[in-house]
PDB file of C-alpha atoms and ligand atoms in Angstrom:
ATOM      1  CA  UNK A 333       0.000   0.000   0.000  1.00 75.00           C
ATOM      2  CA  UNK A 334       1.238   3.497  -0.854  1.00 86.00           C
ATOM      3  CA  UNK A 335       2.445   5.556   2.139  1.00 92.00           C
ATOM      4  CA  UNK A 336       0.858   8.908   2.890  1.00 94.00           C
ATOM      5  CA  UNK A 337       4.270  10.539   2.361  1.00 94.00           C
ATOM      6  CA  UNK A 338       4.553   9.254  -1.206  1.00 95.00           C
ATOM      7  CA  UNK A 339       0.915  10.174  -1.917  1.00 96.00           C
ATOM      8  CA  UNK A 340       1.582  13.717  -0.665  1.00 97.00           C
ATOM      9  CA  UNK A 341       4.622  13.897  -2.955  1.00 97.00           C
ATOM     10  CA  UNK A 342       2.451  12.738  -5.855  1.00 97.00           C
ATOM     11  CA  UNK A 343      -0.118  15.482  -5.121  1.00 98.00           C
ATOM     12  CA  UNK A 344       2.623  18.101  -4.912  1.00 97.00           C
ATOM     13  CA  UNK A 345       3.741  17.171  -8.431  1.00 97.00           C
ATOM     14  CA  UNK A 346       0.176  17.294  -9.835  1.00 98.00           C
ATOM     15  CA  UNK A 347      -0.310  19.262 -13.043  1.00 98.00           C
ATOM     16  CA  UNK A 348      -3.778  17.920 -13.861  1.00 97.00           C
ATOM     17  CA  UNK A 349      -5.454  21.292 -14.337  1.00 97.00           C
ATOM     18  CA  UNK A 350      -2.343  23.466 -14.801  1.00 97.00           C
ATOM     19  CA  UNK A 351      -3.744  24.836 -18.074  1.00 97.00           C
ATOM     20  CA  UNK A 352      -6.636  26.432 -16.122  1.00 96.00           C
ATOM     21  CA  UNK A 353      -4.590  27.931 -13.266  1.00 96.00           C
ATOM     22  CA  UNK A 354      -3.543  31.499 -14.120  1.00 95.00           C
ATOM     23  CA  UNK A 355      -0.906  31.558 -11.350  1.00 96.00           C
ATOM     24  CA  UNK A 356       0.404  28.033 -11.839  1.00 96.00           C
ATOM     25  CA  UNK A 357       0.202  24.935  -9.676  1.00 97.00           C
ATOM     26  CA  UNK A 358       0.985  25.037  -5.969  1.00 98.00           C
ATOM     27  CA  UNK A 359      -1.084  22.535  -3.993  1.00 98.00           C
ATOM     28  CA  UNK A 360      -1.560  23.848  -0.441  1.00 98.00           C
ATOM     29  CA  UNK A 361      -2.797  21.390   2.189  1.00 98.00           C
ATOM     30  CA  UNK A 362      -1.651  19.504   5.277  1.00 98.00           C
ATOM     31  CA  UNK A 363      -2.240  15.911   6.299  1.00 97.00           C
ATOM     32  CA  UNK A 364      -0.909  13.005   8.341  1.00 97.00           C
ATOM     33  CA  UNK A 365      -2.032   9.521   9.318  1.00 96.00           C
ATOM     34  CA  UNK A 366      -2.600  10.622  12.916  1.00 97.00           C
ATOM     35  CA  UNK A 367      -4.735  13.744  12.242  1.00 98.00           C
ATOM     36  CA  UNK A 368      -7.982  13.781  14.228  1.00 98.00           C
ATOM     37  CA  UNK A 369      -9.565  16.986  13.003  1.00 98.00           C
ATOM     38  CA  UNK A 370     -10.132  17.638   9.300  1.00 98.00           C
ATOM     39  CA  UNK A 371     -10.734  21.135   7.983  1.00 98.00           C
ATOM     40  CA  UNK A 372     -12.471  20.641   4.627  1.00 98.00           C
ATOM     41  CA  UNK A 373     -12.280  24.012   2.947  1.00 96.00           C
ATOM     42  CA  UNK A 374     -12.616  25.678  -0.450  1.00 95.00           C
ATOM     43  CA  UNK A 375      -9.382  26.661  -2.254  1.00 96.00           C
ATOM     44  CA  UNK A 376      -6.320  28.776  -1.431  1.00 96.00           C
ATOM     45  CA  UNK A 377      -6.545  32.521  -2.015  1.00 93.00           C
ATOM     46  CA  UNK A 378      -3.739  34.652  -3.432  1.00 94.00           C
ATOM     47  CA  UNK A 379      -1.933  35.166  -0.088  1.00 94.00           C
ATOM     48  CA  UNK A 380      -2.011  31.469   0.682  1.00 95.00           C
ATOM     49  CA  UNK A 381      -0.756  30.704  -2.825  1.00 95.00           C
ATOM     50  CA  UNK A 382       2.152  33.116  -2.262  1.00 95.00           C
ATOM     51  CA  UNK A 383       3.117  31.660   1.126  1.00 96.00           C
ATOM     52  CA  UNK A 384       2.254  27.998   0.518  1.00 96.00           C
ATOM     53  CA  UNK A 385       0.768  27.906   4.046  1.00 97.00           C
ATOM     54  CA  UNK A 386      -2.926  26.973   4.407  1.00 97.00           C
ATOM     55  CA  UNK A 387      -5.121  29.733   5.865  1.00 97.00           C
ATOM     56  CA  UNK A 388      -2.164  32.127   6.319  1.00 97.00           C
ATOM     57  CA  UNK A 389      -4.540  35.053   5.781  1.00 95.00           C
ATOM     58  CA  UNK A 390      -7.420  36.926   7.408  1.00 93.00           C
ATOM     59  CA  UNK A 391      -9.771  34.004   6.748  1.00 94.00           C
ATOM     60  CA  UNK A 392      -7.392  31.808   8.717  1.00 96.00           C
ATOM     61  CA  UNK A 393      -7.301  34.323  11.591  1.00 96.00           C
ATOM     62  CA  UNK A 394     -11.092  34.177  11.699  1.00 95.00           C
ATOM     63  CA  UNK A 395     -11.220  30.394  11.504  1.00 97.00           C
ATOM     64  CA  UNK A 396      -8.689  30.070  14.340  1.00 98.00           C
ATOM     65  CA  UNK A 397     -10.763  32.485  16.449  1.00 96.00           C
ATOM     66  CA  UNK A 398     -13.962  30.527  15.683  1.00 97.00           C
ATOM     67  CA  UNK A 399     -12.430  27.144  16.547  1.00 98.00           C
ATOM     68  CA  UNK A 400     -10.325  28.324  19.503  1.00 98.00           C
ATOM     69  CA  UNK A 401      -7.250  26.707  17.909  1.00 98.00           C
ATOM     70  CA  UNK A 402      -3.916  28.391  18.524  1.00 97.00           C
ATOM     71  CA  UNK A 403      -1.698  28.777  15.446  1.00 97.00           C
ATOM     72  CA  UNK A 404       0.619  26.063  16.873  1.00 98.00           C
ATOM     73  CA  UNK A 405      -2.214  23.564  17.097  1.00 98.00           C
ATOM     74  CA  UNK A 406      -3.823  24.622  13.822  1.00 98.00           C
ATOM     75  CA  UNK A 407      -0.556  23.935  11.963  1.00 98.00           C
ATOM     76  CA  UNK A 408       0.240  20.710  13.817  1.00 98.00           C
ATOM     77  CA  UNK A 409      -0.307  18.284  10.925  1.00 97.00           C
ATOM     78  CA  UNK A 410      -0.084  15.348  13.336  1.00 97.00           C
ATOM     79  CA  UNK A 411      -3.396  16.545  14.777  1.00 98.00           C
ATOM     80  CA  UNK A 412      -5.086  18.772  12.201  1.00 98.00           C
ATOM     81  CA  UNK A 413      -5.496  18.032   8.478  1.00 98.00           C
ATOM     82  CA  UNK A 414      -6.481  20.766   6.026  1.00 98.00           C
ATOM     83  CA  UNK A 415      -7.828  19.663   2.643  1.00 98.00           C
ATOM     84  CA  UNK A 416      -9.464  22.268   0.416  1.00 98.00           C
ATOM     85  CA  UNK A 417     -11.781  21.084  -2.367  1.00 98.00           C
ATOM     86  CA  UNK A 418      -9.229  22.444  -4.841  1.00 98.00           C
ATOM     87  CA  UNK A 419      -5.581  22.418  -3.707  1.00 98.00           C
ATOM     88  CA  UNK A 420      -4.276  25.191  -5.994  1.00 98.00           C
ATOM     89  CA  UNK A 421      -5.253  28.874  -6.200  1.00 97.00           C
ATOM     90  CA  UNK A 422      -7.847  29.078  -9.006  1.00 96.00           C
ATOM     91  CA  UNK A 423      -7.363  32.824  -9.677  1.00 95.00           C
ATOM     92  CA  UNK A 424     -10.058  35.472  -9.764  1.00 92.00           C
ATOM     93  CA  UNK A 425     -13.576  34.933 -11.035  1.00 85.00           C
ATOM     94  CA  UNK A 426     -16.512  37.306 -11.205  1.00 82.00           C
ATOM     95  CA  UNK A 427     -16.940  38.967  -7.804  1.00 77.00           C
ATOM     96  CA  UNK A 428     -14.115  37.160  -5.975  1.00 84.00           C
ATOM     97  CA  UNK A 429     -11.884  34.123  -6.265  1.00 88.00           C
ATOM     98  CA  UNK A 430     -12.898  31.522  -8.843  1.00 91.00           C
ATOM     99  CA  UNK A 431     -14.434  28.233  -7.725  1.00 93.00           C
ATOM    100  CA  UNK A 432     -12.088  25.403  -6.695  1.00 95.00           C
ATOM    101  CA  UNK A 433     -10.980  23.410  -9.760  1.00 96.00           C
ATOM    102  CA  UNK A 434     -13.427  20.545 -10.156  1.00 95.00           C
ATOM    103  CA  UNK A 435     -10.703  18.117 -11.315  1.00 97.00           C
ATOM    104  CA  UNK A 436      -9.023  18.172  -7.909  1.00 98.00           C
ATOM    105  CA  UNK A 437     -11.355  16.454  -5.437  1.00 97.00           C
ATOM    106  CA  UNK A 438     -12.111  13.378  -7.610  1.00 97.00           C
ATOM    107  CA  UNK A 439      -8.387  12.900  -8.200  1.00 97.00           C
ATOM    108  CA  UNK A 440      -7.073  13.212  -4.665  1.00 97.00           C
ATOM    109  CA  UNK A 441      -9.655  13.536  -1.948  1.00 96.00           C
ATOM    110  CA  UNK A 442     -10.694   9.935  -1.291  1.00 96.00           C
ATOM    111  CA  UNK A 443      -7.099   8.709  -1.636  1.00 97.00           C
ATOM    112  CA  UNK A 444      -5.907  11.153   1.011  1.00 97.00           C
ATOM    113  CA  UNK A 445      -8.871  10.516   3.294  1.00 97.00           C
ATOM    114  CA  UNK A 446      -8.196   6.776   3.104  1.00 97.00           C
ATOM    115  CA  UNK A 447      -4.784   7.542   4.626  1.00 96.00           C
ATOM    116  CA  UNK A 448      -6.283   9.388   7.607  1.00 96.00           C
ATOM    117  CA  UNK A 449      -8.104   6.764   9.680  1.00 96.00           C
ATOM    118  CA  UNK A 450      -8.092   8.779  12.918  1.00 97.00           C
ATOM    119  CA  UNK A 451     -10.299  11.671  11.775  1.00 97.00           C
ATOM    120  CA  UNK A 452     -13.036  12.245  14.399  1.00 97.00           C
ATOM    121  CA  UNK A 453     -14.572  15.469  13.183  1.00 98.00           C
ATOM    122  CA  UNK A 454     -14.694  17.252   9.822  1.00 98.00           C
ATOM    123  CA  UNK A 455     -15.356  20.980   9.688  1.00 98.00           C
ATOM    124  CA  UNK A 456     -17.222  21.681   6.433  1.00 98.00           C
ATOM    125  CA  UNK A 457     -16.026  25.194   5.747  1.00 97.00           C
ATOM    126  CA  UNK A 458     -18.140  26.872   3.077  1.00 95.00           C
ATOM    127  CA  UNK A 459     -20.630  25.735   0.463  1.00 94.00           C
ATOM    128  CA  UNK A 460     -18.252  23.642  -1.690  1.00 96.00           C
ATOM    129  CA  UNK A 461     -17.097  21.426   1.181  1.00 97.00           C
ATOM    130  CA  UNK A 462     -20.687  21.061   2.390  1.00 97.00           C
ATOM    131  CA  UNK A 463     -21.981  20.091  -1.054  1.00 97.00           C
ATOM    132  CA  UNK A 464     -19.235  17.473  -1.447  1.00 96.00           C
ATOM    133  CA  UNK A 465     -19.991  15.828   1.896  1.00 97.00           C
ATOM    134  CA  UNK A 466     -23.744  16.374   2.236  1.00 97.00           C
ATOM    135  CA  UNK A 467     -25.089  16.968  -1.286  1.00 96.00           C
ATOM    136  CA  UNK A 468     -27.182  19.962  -2.353  1.00 96.00           C
ATOM    137  CA  UNK A 469     -28.557  22.240   0.379  1.00 96.00           C
ATOM    138  CA  UNK A 470     -28.542  25.758   1.781  1.00 96.00           C
ATOM    139  CA  UNK A 471     -25.469  26.771   3.735  1.00 94.00           C
ATOM    140  CA  UNK A 472     -27.316  28.826   6.347  1.00 94.00           C
ATOM    141  CA  UNK A 473     -29.870  26.063   7.017  1.00 96.00           C
ATOM    142  CA  UNK A 474     -27.041  23.608   7.578  1.00 97.00           C
ATOM    143  CA  UNK A 475     -25.130  25.904   9.901  1.00 97.00           C
ATOM    144  CA  UNK A 476     -28.325  26.467  11.919  1.00 97.00           C
ATOM    145  CA  UNK A 477     -28.937  22.705  12.062  1.00 97.00           C
ATOM    146  CA  UNK A 478     -25.307  21.852  12.895  1.00 98.00           C
ATOM    147  CA  UNK A 479     -26.366  19.422  15.649  1.00 97.00           C
ATOM    148  CA  UNK A 480     -27.960  17.155  13.013  1.00 98.00           C
ATOM    149  CA  UNK A 481     -24.519  16.518  11.466  1.00 98.00           C
ATOM    150  CA  UNK A 482     -22.540  15.824  14.648  1.00 98.00           C
ATOM    151  CA  UNK A 483     -20.461  13.956  15.649  1.00 96.00           C
ATOM    152  CA  UNK A 484     -19.046  13.454  12.127  1.00 98.00           C
ATOM    153  CA  UNK A 485     -19.453  16.882  10.545  1.00 98.00           C
ATOM    154  CA  UNK A 486     -19.695  20.520  11.629  1.00 98.00           C
ATOM    155  CA  UNK A 487     -20.972  22.797   8.804  1.00 98.00           C
ATOM    156  CA  UNK A 488     -19.616  26.360   8.895  1.00 97.00           C
ATOM    157  CA  UNK A 489     -19.696  29.413   6.643  1.00 95.00           C
ATOM    158  CA  UNK A 490     -16.481  30.283   4.840  1.00 93.00           C
ATOM    159  CA  UNK A 491     -14.512  32.665   7.129  1.00 93.00           C
ATOM    160  CA  UNK A 492     -13.889  35.236   4.389  1.00 87.00           C
ATOM    161  CA  UNK A 493     -14.530  38.951   4.991  1.00 76.00           C
ATOM    162  CA  UNK A 494     -18.074  38.405   3.677  1.00 78.00           C
ATOM    163  CA  UNK A 495     -18.862  36.148   6.623  1.00 81.00           C
ATOM    164  CA  UNK A 496     -18.320  39.106   8.964  1.00 82.00           C
ATOM    165  CA  UNK A 497     -21.374  40.796   7.442  1.00 87.00           C
ATOM    166  CA  UNK A 498     -23.316  37.531   7.625  1.00 90.00           C
ATOM    167  CA  UNK A 499     -22.375  37.108  11.313  1.00 90.00           C
ATOM    168  CA  UNK A 500     -23.577  40.617  12.103  1.00 91.00           C
ATOM    169  CA  UNK A 501     -26.968  39.685  10.618  1.00 93.00           C
ATOM    170  CA  UNK A 502     -26.995  36.307  12.390  1.00 94.00           C
ATOM    171  CA  UNK A 503     -25.884  36.830  16.009  1.00 95.00           C
ATOM    172  CA  UNK A 504     -26.987  33.272  16.940  1.00 96.00           C
ATOM    173  CA  UNK A 505     -23.834  32.011  15.150  1.00 96.00           C
ATOM    174  CA  UNK A 506     -21.513  33.756  17.590  1.00 95.00           C
ATOM    175  CA  UNK A 507     -23.681  33.193  20.642  1.00 96.00           C
ATOM    176  CA  UNK A 508     -24.836  29.597  20.116  1.00 97.00           C
ATOM    177  CA  UNK A 509     -22.775  27.851  17.463  1.00 97.00           C
ATOM    178  CA  UNK A 510     -19.201  28.920  18.232  1.00 97.00           C
ATOM    179  CA  UNK A 511     -19.155  27.723  21.868  1.00 98.00           C
ATOM    180  CA  UNK A 512     -20.325  24.263  20.697  1.00 98.00           C
ATOM    181  CA  UNK A 513     -17.806  24.292  17.853  1.00 98.00           C
ATOM    182  CA  UNK A 514     -14.934  24.969  20.271  1.00 98.00           C
ATOM    183  CA  UNK A 515     -16.044  22.093  22.519  1.00 98.00           C
ATOM    184  CA  UNK A 516     -16.382  19.712  19.551  1.00 98.00           C
ATOM    185  CA  UNK A 517     -12.912  20.642  18.253  1.00 98.00           C
ATOM    186  CA  UNK A 518     -11.347  20.127  21.693  1.00 97.00           C
ATOM    187  CA  UNK A 519     -13.081  16.768  22.101  1.00 97.00           C
ATOM    188  CA  UNK A 520     -11.973  15.563  18.648  1.00 97.00           C
ATOM    189  CA  UNK A 521      -8.352  16.404  19.396  1.00 96.00           C
ATOM    190  CA  UNK A 522      -8.477  14.743  22.799  1.00 91.00           C
ATOM    191  CA  UNK A 523     -10.369  11.596  21.930  1.00 65.00           C
ATOM    192  CA  UNK A 524      -8.546   8.342  21.226  1.00 62.00           C
ATOM    193  CA  UNK A 525     -10.020   5.255  19.630  1.00 57.00           C
ATOM    194  CA  UNK A 526     -10.148   2.171  21.881  1.00 52.00           C
TER     195      UNK A 526
HETATM  196  S1  SF4 B2039      -5.873  22.064  -8.306  1.00 62.90           S
HETATM  197 FE1  SF4 B2039      -5.657  19.908  -7.768  1.00 62.90          FE
HETATM  198  S2  SF4 B2039      -5.921  18.804  -9.717  1.00 62.90           S
HETATM  199 FE2  SF4 B2039      -5.423  20.930 -10.229  1.00 62.90          FE
HETATM  200  S3  SF4 B2039      -3.185  20.959 -10.459  1.00 62.90           S
HETATM  201 FE3  SF4 B2039      -3.662  21.570  -8.342  1.00 62.90          FE
HETATM  202  S4  SF4 B2039      -3.506  19.635  -7.214  1.00 62.90           S
HETATM  203 FE4  SF4 B2039      -3.727  19.079  -9.377  1.00 62.90          FE
END
């Protein structure tokens, strides 16, 4: 069986949709066999593409504040995996970044997930990750009904600047959802399988 290290190397060499990536290929993700929390996200933005570090931007600051994860823990690949739906920066589309490249998830996602048997909780960050795991549905309805998806999944909005406006209109997210999210994240990182 292929090791996770050699699979990661294979992903890093991927050129499958290079012709559609205006800034070139640079897969940005983190993974390990021992990770217990999976952050299933959308696609790197321009800052993340430049640094090669997942969520090294304002969205990441927000996501760390939501989850209560320190930067040290967030970037500890032995505990936290980060797999966007598209691993490379897709460039700009109309009204923001383009959608994650659709070639990416079918190529790599299930192979990487098969190498991470310890995942306890998956944060579904944004509409693309939610659609992939749960099928069609409305993001806000899912975030409101987050308890229905536990203990496997926790649906969240994408922590982009737009979510700040959404949070101001939906104070229940801050007051009710985030405290439960922080507890679920802590429990997933603590828990061990028998
Ligand atoms: S987005 Fe995914 S499929 Fe496309 S080149 Fe990057 S790693 Fe490969």
